[in-house]
Coordinates of C-alpha atoms in Angstrom, one line a residue:
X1 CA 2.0 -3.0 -8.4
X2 CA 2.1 -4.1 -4.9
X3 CA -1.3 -3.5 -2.8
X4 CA -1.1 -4.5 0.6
X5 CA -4.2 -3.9 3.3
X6 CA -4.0 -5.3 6.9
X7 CA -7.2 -4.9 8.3
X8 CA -10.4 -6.9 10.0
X9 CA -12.4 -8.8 7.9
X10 CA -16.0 -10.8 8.0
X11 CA -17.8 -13.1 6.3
X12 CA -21.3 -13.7 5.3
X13 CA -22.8 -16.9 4.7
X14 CA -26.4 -16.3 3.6
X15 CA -26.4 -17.5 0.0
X16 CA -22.9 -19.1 -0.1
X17 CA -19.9 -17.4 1.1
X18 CA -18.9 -13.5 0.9
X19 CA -15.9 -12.3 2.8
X20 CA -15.5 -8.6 3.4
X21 CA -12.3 -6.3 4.5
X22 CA -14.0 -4.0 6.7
X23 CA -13.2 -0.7 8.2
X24 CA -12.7 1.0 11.0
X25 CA -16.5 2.4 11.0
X26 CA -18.5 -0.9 9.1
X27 CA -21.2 -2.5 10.5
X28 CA -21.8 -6.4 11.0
X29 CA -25.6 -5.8 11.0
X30 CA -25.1 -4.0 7.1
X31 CA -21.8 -6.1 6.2
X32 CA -22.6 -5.7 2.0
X33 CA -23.1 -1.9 2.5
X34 CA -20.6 -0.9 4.8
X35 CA -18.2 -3.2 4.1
X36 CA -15.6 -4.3 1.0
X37 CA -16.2 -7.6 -0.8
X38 CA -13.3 -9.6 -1.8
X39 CA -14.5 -10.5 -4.6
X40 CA -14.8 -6.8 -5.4
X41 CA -11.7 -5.7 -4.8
X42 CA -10.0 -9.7 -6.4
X43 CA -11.9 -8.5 -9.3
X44 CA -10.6 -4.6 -9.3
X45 CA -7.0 -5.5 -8.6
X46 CA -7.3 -7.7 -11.7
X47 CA -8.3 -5.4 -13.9
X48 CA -5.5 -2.9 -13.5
X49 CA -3.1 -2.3 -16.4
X50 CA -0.1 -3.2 -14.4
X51 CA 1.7 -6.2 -15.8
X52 CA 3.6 -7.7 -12.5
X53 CA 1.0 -7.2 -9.6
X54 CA 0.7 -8.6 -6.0
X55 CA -2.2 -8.4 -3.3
X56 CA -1.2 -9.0 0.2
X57 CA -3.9 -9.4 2.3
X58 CA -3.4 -9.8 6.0
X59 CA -7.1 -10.2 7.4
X60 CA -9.2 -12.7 9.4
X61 CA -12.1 -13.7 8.3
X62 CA -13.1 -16.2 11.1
X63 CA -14.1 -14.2 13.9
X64 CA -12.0 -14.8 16.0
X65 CA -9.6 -12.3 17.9
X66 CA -10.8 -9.0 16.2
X67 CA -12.5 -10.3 13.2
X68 CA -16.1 -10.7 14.1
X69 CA -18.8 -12.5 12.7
X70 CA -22.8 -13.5 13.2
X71 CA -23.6 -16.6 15.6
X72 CA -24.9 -17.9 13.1
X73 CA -22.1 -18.2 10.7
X74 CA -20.2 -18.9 13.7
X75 CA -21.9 -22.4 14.0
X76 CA -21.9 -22.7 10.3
X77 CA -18.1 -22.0 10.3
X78 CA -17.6 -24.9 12.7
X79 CA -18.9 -27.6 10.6
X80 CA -16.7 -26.8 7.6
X81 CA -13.6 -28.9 7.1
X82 CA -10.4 -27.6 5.6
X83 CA -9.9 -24.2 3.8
X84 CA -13.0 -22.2 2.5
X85 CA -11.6 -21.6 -0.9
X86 CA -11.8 -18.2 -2.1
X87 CA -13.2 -16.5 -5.2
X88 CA -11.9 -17.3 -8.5
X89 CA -10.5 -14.1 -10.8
X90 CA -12.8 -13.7 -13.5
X91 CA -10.1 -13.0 -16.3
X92 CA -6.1 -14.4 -16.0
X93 CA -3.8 -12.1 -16.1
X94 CA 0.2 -12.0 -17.0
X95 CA 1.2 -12.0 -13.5
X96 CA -0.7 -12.1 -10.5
X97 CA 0.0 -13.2 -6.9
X98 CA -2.7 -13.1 -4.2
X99 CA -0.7 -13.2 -0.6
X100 CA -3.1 -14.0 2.2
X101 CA -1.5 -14.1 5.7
X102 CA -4.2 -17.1 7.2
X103 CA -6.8 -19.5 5.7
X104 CA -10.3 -17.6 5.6
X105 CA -11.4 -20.4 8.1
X106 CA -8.0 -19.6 10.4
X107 CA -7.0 -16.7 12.2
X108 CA -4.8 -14.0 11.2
X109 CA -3.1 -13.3 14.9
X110 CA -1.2 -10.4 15.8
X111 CA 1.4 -10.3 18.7
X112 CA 2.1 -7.5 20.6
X113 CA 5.9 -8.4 21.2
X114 CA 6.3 -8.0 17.0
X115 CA 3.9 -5.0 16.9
X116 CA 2.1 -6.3 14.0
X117 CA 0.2 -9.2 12.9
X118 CA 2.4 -11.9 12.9
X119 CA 2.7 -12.6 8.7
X120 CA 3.2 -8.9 8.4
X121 CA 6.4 -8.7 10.9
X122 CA 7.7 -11.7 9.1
X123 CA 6.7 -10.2 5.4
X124 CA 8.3 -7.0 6.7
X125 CA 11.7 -8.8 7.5
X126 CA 11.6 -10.7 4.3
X127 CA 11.3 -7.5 2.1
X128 CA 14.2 -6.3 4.3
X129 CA 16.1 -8.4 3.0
X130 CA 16.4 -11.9 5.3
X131 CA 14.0 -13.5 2.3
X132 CA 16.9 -13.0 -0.4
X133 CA 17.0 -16.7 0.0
X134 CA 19.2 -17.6 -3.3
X135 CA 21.2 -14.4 -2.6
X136 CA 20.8 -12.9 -5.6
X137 CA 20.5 -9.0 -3.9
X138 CA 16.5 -9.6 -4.9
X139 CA 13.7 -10.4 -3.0
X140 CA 11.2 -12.4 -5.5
X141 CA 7.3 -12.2 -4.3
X142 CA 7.9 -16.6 -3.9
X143 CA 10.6 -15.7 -1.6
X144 CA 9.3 -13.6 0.2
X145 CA 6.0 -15.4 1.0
X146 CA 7.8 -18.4 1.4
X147 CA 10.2 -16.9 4.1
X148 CA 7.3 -15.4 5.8
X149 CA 5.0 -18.5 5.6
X150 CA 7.5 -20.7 7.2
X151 CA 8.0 -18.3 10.2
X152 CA 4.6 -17.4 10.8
X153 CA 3.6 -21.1 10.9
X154 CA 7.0 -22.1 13.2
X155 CA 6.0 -18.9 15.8
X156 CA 2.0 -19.8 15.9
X157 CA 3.1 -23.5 16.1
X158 CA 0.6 -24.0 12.9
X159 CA -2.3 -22.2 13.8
X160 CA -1.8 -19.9 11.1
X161 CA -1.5 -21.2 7.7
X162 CA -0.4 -18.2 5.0
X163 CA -0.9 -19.2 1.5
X164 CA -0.8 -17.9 -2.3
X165 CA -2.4 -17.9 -5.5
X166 CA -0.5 -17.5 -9.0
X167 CA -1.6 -16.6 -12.1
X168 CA 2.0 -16.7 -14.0
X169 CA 1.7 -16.7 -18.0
X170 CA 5.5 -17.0 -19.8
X171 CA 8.4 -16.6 -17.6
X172 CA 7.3 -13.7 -15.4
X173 CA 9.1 -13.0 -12.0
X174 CA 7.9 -10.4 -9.6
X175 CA 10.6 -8.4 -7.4
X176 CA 9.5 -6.8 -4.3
X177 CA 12.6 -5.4 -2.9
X178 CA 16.6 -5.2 -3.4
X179 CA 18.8 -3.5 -5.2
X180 CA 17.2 -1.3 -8.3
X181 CA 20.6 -2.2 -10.8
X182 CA 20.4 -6.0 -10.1
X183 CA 16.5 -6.1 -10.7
X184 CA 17.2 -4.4 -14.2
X185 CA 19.7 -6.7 -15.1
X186 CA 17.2 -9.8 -13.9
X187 CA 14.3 -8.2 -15.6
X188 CA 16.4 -7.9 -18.9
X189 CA 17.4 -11.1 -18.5
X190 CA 13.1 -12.3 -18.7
X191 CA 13.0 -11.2 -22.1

């Protein structure tokens, strides 16, 4: 199961940190009720029945380009040092990958000249095929993260970071893309 949402985000830092995905019509004056908390849907996503799962999540939560945020968590923000780590799943599952296109204290940027944000033009090409990096006909989720990492930090010369979290129990891998006869052979092969 593959959920992907590119979309603005927020955060709220009254009582620790809560970071929201919100949409098109929330409000930063009512962030919990109008917008989605990520620990909600981390929570949700980990409780589906799906074995093999994957959340890419391509959203800023640092107010900066479109994400927006209080002034006050704005000079909060500014004293923290390295990554605001996010919210831990409450229950491990077989296989789980969390994708997130920028540290929550980074931006997410978008470029006009790729017509997307910039993880997502490079996630798109990877899935296409240019992040079959062992060849195998496959795209793996590592491979394709890893593809799209290293070009999204070489085009934004570092400023974006893209990272992952695994949960991986036994020998699990998770194929995104490529041919349908080779993944059945490699699936086969996992058991």
């Amino acid at each position: 199961f593959l959920l992907y949402i590119a979309a603005h985000g927020t955060l709220d830092l009254d009582g620790g940190t809560a970071l929201y995905v919100m949409p098109s019509d929330g409000d930063l004056g009512a962030i919990p009720e109008t917008g989605v908390a990520l620990s909600e849907l981390e929570a949700a996503f980990s409780e589906l029945r799906s074995r093999r799962r994957v959340l890419a999540l391509d959203t800023c939560h640092t107010g900066q380009g479109r994400s927006a945020i209080s002034a006050e968590d704005r000079d909060r923000m500014a004293q923290f040092r390295g990554p605001v780590p996010p919210p831990i799943a409450a229950r491990v599952s077989q296989s789980e990958v969390r994708i997130y296109s920028a540290h929550f204290n980074q931006p997410a940027l978008e470029d006009e000249a790729l017509g997307n944000g910039v993880y997502t033009h490079f996630l798109i090409d990877a899935l296409a095929g240019d992040g079959d990096v062992d060849g195998d006909g496959l795209v793996e989720v590592m491979e394709a993260h890893t593809w799209a990492r290293d070009r999204t930090l070489d085009h934004t010369g570092g400023t974006q970071v893209p990272w992952m979290e695994l949960q991986l129990v036994g020998r699990e891998a998770i194929f995104l893309s490529g041919d349908l006869d080779q993944r059945q052979a490699a699936e086969r092969a996992l058991l």
